Structure formats: C-alpha cells, structure tokens
Amino acid sequence: MSAPTHKTPAPDAVKPGNFIRSVIEEDLSRGTYAQRRWGGEPGDGPSHAAGMPDPAKVRTRFPPEPNGYLHIGHAKSIWLNFSLAQEYGGVCHLRFDDTNPEKEEQEYVDSIRDTVRWLGWDHHFADDPARPGVKQPHEYFASDYFDFMYRAAEYLIEAGHAYVDEQTPEQMRANRGDFGTPGVNSPFRVRSPAENLARFREMAQGQHADGAMVLRAKIDMASPNINLRDPAIYRIRHATHHNTGDNWCIYPMYTYAHPIEDALEQITHSICTLEFEDQRPFYDWLLERLAEGGLLTAPPPRQYEFGRLNVGHVITSKRKLRQLVEEGHVSGWDDPRMPTLAGLRRRGYTPEALRLFAERSGVTKNGDAWTDYAALDAALRDTLDPVVPRAMAVLEPLKLVITNWDEAFGPGHLEPCTAPVHPHHPDMGQRQFSMGKEVWIERTDYEETPPKGFFRLFPPSVDASGNAVPGSKVRLKYGYVIECTGAIKDAAGNIVSVSATVLKDTKSGTPGADSAKVKGVITWVGAADGLPATVNLYDRLFTEEQPDAGGRDFLTVLNPNSLSTAQAIVEPSLATAQPEDRFQFERHGFFVADRRDHHARGKLVFNRIAGLKDSWVR
Ligand code: ATP
Ligand code: MG
C-alpha cells in the first residue's frame, strides 16, 4: 500500500482573515517599506543579506528561544508568520533568540529547525548555497548580533540613555515601585557617561561577578508603564554560549535584544503574543534612540500583538513541559501525549491538520480565549478522512469459530475478500484479506444477555414468556452473514470463543448478499492472515481543562489513564505500512504507524491519533 497523498489545500490557498493582514495591506498600499535597501556596516545585519529577497517586501519572523521543544502554540505563531510572508510574496525568518546561554542548547536548535521544516514551509525556504537543491529556512541567530548590540549599548551610554546600576537585585526590585507607586531613582542614575562607559567595559571584560551590576536604559522611573522604569538591558553571566562560546560574559536582555534583531533583519511586521504589548513602548523607544544615533537607518519594524493560543487540557509553558520530561511523567519530549510538535507528530497529527487548526482558531486581540482540544481532532479528521486508506483492526480480540465452515466450504478453505482502500476513491484500489473457519472479533461485539438495542452478536435464548429467541444474524463486513449459536467458556466462566454458523451465499458483493436480513455489521480480522500489532490509545494528559489555572500544581491533575496499550490483530494490508503512514481503522478512528517503534524489533506499532468522532466526555 502506498503512502497516503494529502489532498488538502496547499498552504498557498489558505487566506486567513485577520487584523494583521489589514495592517500589512495598508503598509503595502502606502509603500511604507518601498524605500528599503540592504545597508549598514558589514557584520551589522545578517551576514548573507546579499542573497536575500528584495528588502522592500513583507518580512516577518518566528523567534523561538532555543530553551525547549516547540509546542502547539508555536504552531500558530509559525503558521501566522510564514503564511503572511508567503501570501504577500515576502519572507519569514526563523530566528533563534539565543540571549540566555544557561538555558539554551544545540539539541533545541536542531529540534526547532526540524519541526519548522516538517510543518512544511520548505517551499518558502532559501537555497542552501553549500548544498545544491537543498532548501534551508532563512535562519538567523540573535547571537550573531552581539557585537552590534554591544556597540549600541555603548552609544546609549555615551548619549546619556543608559547607566550602570550597582544596586543589589533586591534594592532594584524595591525601587521599581508597582502599579500604584512610582519607582525611585537609583543613586547610580546620575553617574557621568564616562564613568558608566568605564564600568560597562569592566563588565564586558569580566572584572565583575554575576549580578554585581547591570546596564539599564535611562527612561523614567515614574512611568505608569513599569517596563519603561529603566529596564535592564545587559547583565553579567559568566556562562558559555552554544554559539559564541566564552567570547562574552555579559548578555543582552531579551527586551533589548529583540527590537535590535528585528531592525537588523529589516523585519517589517514583528508579530508576537499579547503579553508583549506592554513592551512595545520600550521597543519603539529603543529603535528611535538608535536611529537618532545613526546606528539604524531603515524604517523601523513595528510590533503587533495577537492573543496566544490556549488549548484545553494542554500546557504550553516550556518550563512545565520540561518538568514533565525531566521528572519522567512522560517518556520524552516526543511522547505522543505531549503538546510539543515533536509529540504531536509522533502521535500522528499532520502539518495540514495543525495548519488548519491554527487558521480556524483565528487571530484576535483576545488574550483569554481557550480553544477546545476537540478542534484539533476535528481538523485532523477533516484533513485525513478524505485521503487516508482504510483498514480493519481488532483492538480487543476474541476468537469467533464458525462451526459449519468446513462442511459449507471444505476443510481449511480460505475465502478471499476485498474492500476498497477508500470508499470514495476507487482509484486507490482494493485491499485483500481472507475469511476462514476462525476470525477475530471485538470482545465488546458479543453479549450473552444483550441490552436493548444491541444488534451485534448474542446467542439464542428464551424470553420471559418462554418463547425461543434466535441468536443474532450479523454480517462480517465484506464477508459472510453469520448466526451466533453460543460461546465456549473456561472453567472460571470466562468466554474463550464465540460460536456461529455461516449462511452460505450471503457474501458481500454477490447476488445473494441481501438474502439474509441483518441488523448489525461488525469488523473482524481473519485468524489465518491477521497480524499482531501493538496499538497505543491515548486520552488527555490532564483531567482539567486548564491544568495550571489559579496557580494549581498541574502535576496533581495528570490523567493516570492517558495511555493504554492494546495487543491488537490487524488486517494483512498493514504489513507494508511504513512509519508515519496514516490509516482509518474502521470503527476505531485514525491511526499512525509510530515513527520510532513501528518495524523496530519486527513489530507493528500504531498510535491512535483521534477517534472517528468526538467521544471524549468531560
Ligand atoms: P516560554 O514558555 O518559555 O515563555 P514561549 O512559549 O513564549 O516560551 P518563545 O520561544 O519565547 O516561547 O516563543 C517564540 C514565539 O512563539 C514568540 O513570538 C511567541 O509569542 C510565540 N508563542 C509562544 N507561545 C504561543 C502561543 N501559545 N500561541 C501563539 N504564539 C505563541
Ligand atoms: Mg516566551
């Protein structure tokens, strides 16, 4: 069976309606960026600026800090930034915001890069000069701009816009004030530029210990916006950086570094989540000061905020996700229950589904909106249902023995059966399997005393008025109609197998198929050609919709039943399934061949991505 082809709309066809598009369209019609040219001093901007597309174009960026794996919230940011750039013929930068050496690692850089590529924006990537035919993301590192950031800091000091503060962290916190109280000026605020410059150089040369002093912007300690109360812009950290090694022992603060990164890369629209709204005045302040000093010449980028994606029963704090991994609550960053994109991928979610989910969740100014997890599954079903092959699988196998089989068809007879790979795509071909004297059925498809409305297998009985009730007649899907005659039990009373008789001439697709009226059709797998498979079934990782609401310890609401594993029997067409091939197991939902364990040690391993409909009950 060949790998499924996804026929969902190409990303190019996705035209999100959102307020950021209106901003971009207005900028384009006004020619805001028409005068842009790549310029500045060598080494200031991205080193490969010469090979980059027209600077006048829309330029967005996705700026993760490489301090963990990307999660489902990032999928939204990635979708938004890349799709807007694509829609307007621009470019989106993948930028690693690596200003915090103690928390950042190469492993995270690699996983982020892989994930962005997997999400399918590669047609949007640049040619890799070193490897013909290979596309790379437009990739940047904040750490590439450390020299510029340092020079910009010296400029701010010389212009009287920054000072070295030697208050203790406690003093600084106390003097910052709060929403109701203005801050108090640091006694070091009045130092001369020359003295500040000398101190700052000492900081950079490693003459002071971590935390001994910081460089702060000199703005306004009484500002109603606490972010403008002389924010710290450089701190001392005697730490080795994954890119710059031991070149630096001072590192820029995120709020200082980020606007500079955007400006040097000539980003036009700097899109971020709402929690950065209060940072925007500092973002603009800094870029204005650097423009005054002649350090930046292009029209400045502008920041726009949208409401972050919150998904029910999911946690999207990298710190908390790391805790789940490090404390062993899950098997790793790519545990299929994790909301990391590595986990969602292994679980079987597709780039198409994630993109559709992000698009449907909208782009708004509402910061408290929660999206139901069911919306992700809906996006998955809507994109997979039209394209993935079908297969039969028995998740809780119970043997069914057809007692008159040999008599009806001859001993050992195996009846070839066929079924469409996809009910609406005859071009996808037919699956082949066989029915014999013994088949596997779902344990739940047999009831000794059937409840009302149960139309699957039950044995003959006698009702309250003493009338004989025959055993049920059921069709084995794509096979014959059978009539249930009873069950065989072990000494302890457990059902070992169900017994039935076959009704000859009732095979699906033959003229006699309608000769027996049945109320139930069940799925099954032949005992002769069924294959054993391990099937992982997942439930929500947390039992509460907002696991960390109100400061609750999210570990207290971990769902103990988030993973169950079944030893299933699957139809023979699945023998050739490759890791990451996706299927609809009839009646059971959408499954993927595990990208790590499938075929490893000669085993078939499937993960349930989602059920056929939203069956999860709160
Ligand atoms: P942390 O959990 O450490 O705060 P983060 O999730 O904010 O990390 P970053 O690496 O800072 O991760 O984020 C990169 C980009 O992804 C930022 O532009 C951020 O606004 C965006 N982003 C992060 N979380 C979400 C989310 N839930 N919805 C939409 N965008 C998000
Ligand atoms: Mg963050």
XYZ file of C-alpha atoms in Angstrom, residues 37-359:
323
model
C 17.654 48.888 0.937
C 20.095 46.480 2.459
C 22.729 48.666 4.037
C 24.539 49.305 7.279
C 28.040 48.248 8.091
C 29.312 44.799 7.236
C 28.650 42.484 10.091
C 25.759 44.530 11.449
C 22.967 42.734 9.727
C 22.502 39.172 8.625
C 25.743 38.029 7.068
C 24.062 36.717 3.939
C 21.910 39.803 3.310
C 23.177 39.990 -0.260
C 21.412 36.767 -1.213
C 18.146 37.702 0.412
C 14.983 38.707 -1.400
C 14.026 42.300 -2.045
C 14.134 44.207 1.242
C 11.032 46.176 0.274
C 8.960 43.039 0.754
C 6.999 41.971 3.776
C 9.369 40.356 6.210
C 8.180 38.535 9.308
C 9.986 36.304 11.751
C 9.388 33.421 14.077
C 11.744 33.962 17.020
C 11.835 30.990 19.407
C 14.244 30.863 22.271
C 16.093 27.517 21.926
C 15.384 26.528 25.516
C 12.962 23.687 24.847
C 10.923 21.996 22.154
C 8.284 23.849 20.185
C 4.686 23.303 21.211
C 1.257 23.672 19.700
C 1.149 27.404 20.499
C 4.237 27.881 18.387
C 2.487 26.128 15.500
C 0.097 29.029 15.459
C 2.838 31.623 15.502
C 4.710 29.731 12.778
C 1.616 29.458 10.645
C 0.809 33.138 11.081
C 4.268 34.458 10.326
C 5.083 32.126 7.452
C 1.683 32.291 5.812
C 1.563 36.095 5.907
C 5.029 36.367 4.420
C 4.095 33.889 1.752
C 0.798 35.492 0.956
C 2.415 38.845 0.333
C 5.407 37.486 -1.532
C 7.781 38.202 1.327
C 9.940 36.092 3.553
C 9.778 34.778 7.101
C 12.931 34.407 9.162
C 13.471 31.575 11.561
C 15.400 33.359 14.269
C 16.854 31.733 17.331
C 16.585 34.199 20.155
C 19.616 32.842 21.945
C 20.440 35.506 24.529
C 20.197 33.278 27.588
C 23.196 30.906 27.465
C 22.404 28.958 30.617
C 19.105 27.609 29.317
C 19.858 27.110 25.672
C 21.211 24.049 23.908
C 22.086 22.819 20.450
C 19.601 19.953 20.862
C 16.802 22.514 20.997
C 18.120 24.422 17.986
C 18.132 21.190 15.978
C 14.662 20.141 17.035
C 13.200 23.573 16.292
C 14.735 23.589 12.825
C 13.407 20.086 12.111
C 9.965 20.990 13.307
C 9.687 24.119 11.178
C 10.770 22.101 8.162
C 8.315 19.338 8.989
C 5.474 21.860 9.209
C 6.004 22.267 5.504
C 7.167 25.766 4.854
C 10.122 24.499 2.872
C 8.898 25.769 -0.495
C 9.353 29.085 1.199
C 12.928 28.465 2.224
C 16.092 29.752 0.610
C 18.531 27.679 -1.427
C 21.342 26.337 0.669
C 24.494 27.644 -1.053
C 26.540 24.711 0.246
C 24.118 22.017 -0.894
C 22.541 22.457 -4.330
C 18.879 21.553 -4.398
C 18.518 21.682 -0.608
C 16.348 24.369 0.869
C 17.028 25.911 4.244
C 14.928 28.169 6.377
C 16.013 31.785 6.337
C 17.819 31.179 9.556
C 19.318 33.690 11.954
C 20.722 33.822 15.439
C 20.426 36.710 17.869
C 23.945 35.847 18.988
C 25.230 36.867 15.544
C 24.383 40.446 16.512
C 26.143 40.553 19.888
C 28.824 42.903 18.531
C 26.254 45.349 17.254
C 24.259 45.114 20.466
C 27.362 45.904 22.445
C 28.193 48.911 20.279
C 24.604 50.121 20.510
C 24.845 49.879 24.297
C 27.995 51.986 24.332
C 26.224 54.515 22.141
C 23.279 54.674 24.564
C 25.691 55.233 27.448
C 27.542 57.991 25.627
C 24.275 59.690 24.665
C 23.111 59.609 28.295
C 20.406 56.988 27.653
C 21.874 54.212 29.758
C 23.744 53.757 33.035
C 25.390 51.039 35.061
C 23.453 50.323 38.216
C 25.190 48.728 41.181
C 22.176 48.381 43.424
C 21.550 44.845 44.628
C 18.770 42.962 42.839
C 16.638 43.384 45.995
C 17.142 47.135 46.020
C 16.317 47.344 42.361
C 13.127 45.376 42.856
C 12.089 47.512 45.807
C 12.841 50.747 43.958
C 10.910 49.743 40.863
C 7.581 50.522 42.588
C 4.375 48.887 41.386
C 1.178 49.755 39.603
C 0.134 52.226 42.266
C 3.558 53.553 43.278
C 6.116 55.275 41.079
C 9.646 53.922 41.232
C 12.591 55.553 42.972
C 15.678 56.691 41.080
C 18.790 54.655 41.662
C 21.632 56.582 43.315
C 23.777 55.421 40.373
C 21.471 57.065 37.844
C 23.374 60.359 37.987
C 26.765 58.945 37.058
C 28.505 60.544 34.088
C 28.570 58.827 30.697
C 32.349 58.452 31.029
C 32.038 56.658 34.340
C 29.223 54.451 33.027
C 31.265 53.573 29.982
C 34.246 52.588 32.126
C 32.055 50.381 34.309
C 30.305 48.801 31.348
C 33.657 47.923 29.784
C 34.742 46.363 33.053
C 31.550 44.309 32.982
C 32.350 43.136 29.460
C 35.945 42.341 30.385
C 34.857 40.033 33.146
C 36.003 42.164 36.062
C 32.765 41.769 37.995
C 30.771 38.859 39.304
C 27.355 37.766 38.043
C 24.687 40.105 39.411
C 27.159 42.704 40.699
C 25.771 45.357 38.350
C 23.564 45.737 35.296
C 23.291 48.193 32.454
C 19.917 49.930 32.480
C 18.160 52.176 29.986
C 17.586 55.618 31.462
C 13.951 56.406 30.749
C 11.504 57.261 33.528
C 11.205 55.656 36.979
C 7.760 57.212 37.373
C 6.312 55.908 34.118
C 2.898 54.288 34.516
C 4.325 51.518 32.300
C 6.652 49.570 34.577
C 8.562 48.340 31.524
C 9.788 51.901 30.990
C 11.150 52.230 34.549
C 14.767 51.984 33.473
C 14.669 48.376 32.229
C 17.845 46.323 32.456
C 19.453 45.846 29.052
C 22.684 43.969 29.832
C 23.565 41.565 32.611
C 26.695 39.741 33.670
C 26.669 35.979 33.113
C 29.889 34.062 33.198
C 28.443 31.322 31.033
C 29.415 29.501 27.865
C 27.116 30.184 24.949
C 26.193 27.436 22.454
C 27.221 29.721 19.569
C 29.676 32.293 20.876
C 31.444 30.107 23.412
C 33.277 32.166 26.008
C 33.543 35.359 23.946
C 31.119 37.143 26.219
C 30.429 37.308 29.908
C 27.698 39.904 29.506
C 24.495 39.113 27.658
C 21.728 41.399 26.394
C 18.288 41.149 27.956
C 15.543 39.816 25.721
C 13.661 43.116 25.672
C 16.761 44.939 24.451
C 17.924 42.296 22.021
C 14.625 41.609 20.338
C 13.941 45.015 18.732
C 17.545 45.161 17.537
C 17.279 41.712 15.958
C 14.110 42.767 14.176
C 15.692 46.015 12.977
C 18.908 44.445 11.710
C 16.984 41.840 9.776
C 14.728 44.601 8.438
C 11.630 42.876 9.684
C 8.550 44.828 8.633
C 5.894 43.342 10.901
C 7.044 41.935 14.217
C 4.159 39.754 15.314
C 4.019 38.474 18.869
C 1.605 37.451 21.568
C -0.311 39.901 23.751
C 1.902 39.597 26.810
C 4.430 41.727 24.924
C 2.001 44.609 24.437
C 3.442 46.497 27.422
C 6.908 46.042 25.968
C 6.022 47.856 22.757
C 6.782 51.367 24.121
C 10.300 50.237 25.014
C 10.652 48.501 21.650
C 9.820 51.794 19.905
C 11.896 53.894 22.345
C 14.996 51.847 21.739
C 14.734 51.858 17.955
C 14.139 55.641 17.978
C 17.260 56.233 20.103
C 19.390 54.028 17.837
C 18.029 55.783 14.754
C 18.895 59.169 16.306
C 22.413 57.905 16.802
C 22.605 56.832 13.172
C 23.038 53.186 14.115
C 19.860 52.208 12.312
C 18.733 53.806 9.089
C 15.909 51.737 7.603
C 12.248 52.353 8.510
C 11.800 50.604 11.861
C 9.868 47.372 12.261
C 6.551 47.655 14.059
C 5.295 45.251 16.682
C 1.757 43.808 16.548
C 0.263 41.585 19.213
C -2.372 38.862 18.972
C -3.990 36.604 21.576
C -1.924 33.498 22.257
C -3.340 30.083 21.536
C -4.568 28.325 24.662
C -5.742 24.768 24.160
C -7.934 22.941 26.657
C -6.255 20.134 28.661
C -2.888 21.254 27.375
C 0.060 23.067 28.902
C 2.194 25.342 26.734
C 4.801 26.604 29.142
C 8.199 25.289 28.119
C 9.302 25.243 31.741
C 6.405 22.989 32.722
C 6.853 20.782 29.677
C 10.486 20.331 30.651
C 9.365 19.344 34.127
C 7.090 16.634 32.674
C 10.057 15.239 30.753
C 12.690 15.570 33.439
C 10.551 14.076 36.180
C 9.571 11.162 33.951
C 5.827 11.812 33.818
C 6.098 11.202 30.073
C 8.610 9.212 28.041
C 10.313 12.258 26.496
C 9.775 15.480 24.571
C 8.216 13.452 21.754
C 5.913 11.352 23.928
C 2.727 11.190 21.823
C 0.763 12.713 24.729
C 2.936 15.826 24.802
C 1.672 19.045 23.190
C 5.123 19.554 21.717
C 5.151 19.493 17.947
C 7.550 16.549 18.177
C 4.969 14.750 20.330
C 2.033 15.714 18.133
C 3.960 14.490 15.116
C 4.662 11.150 16.710
C 1.039 10.927 17.776
C 0.158 11.254 14.090
C -1.103 14.798 13.683
C -0.173 16.169 10.286
C 1.198 19.559 9.259
C -2.034 20.068 7.299
C -4.183 19.456 10.378
C -2.074 21.735 12.540
C -2.228 24.450 9.946
C -5.987 24.158 9.559
C -6.374 24.180 13.341
C -4.243 27.326 13.647
C -6.155 29.001 10.872
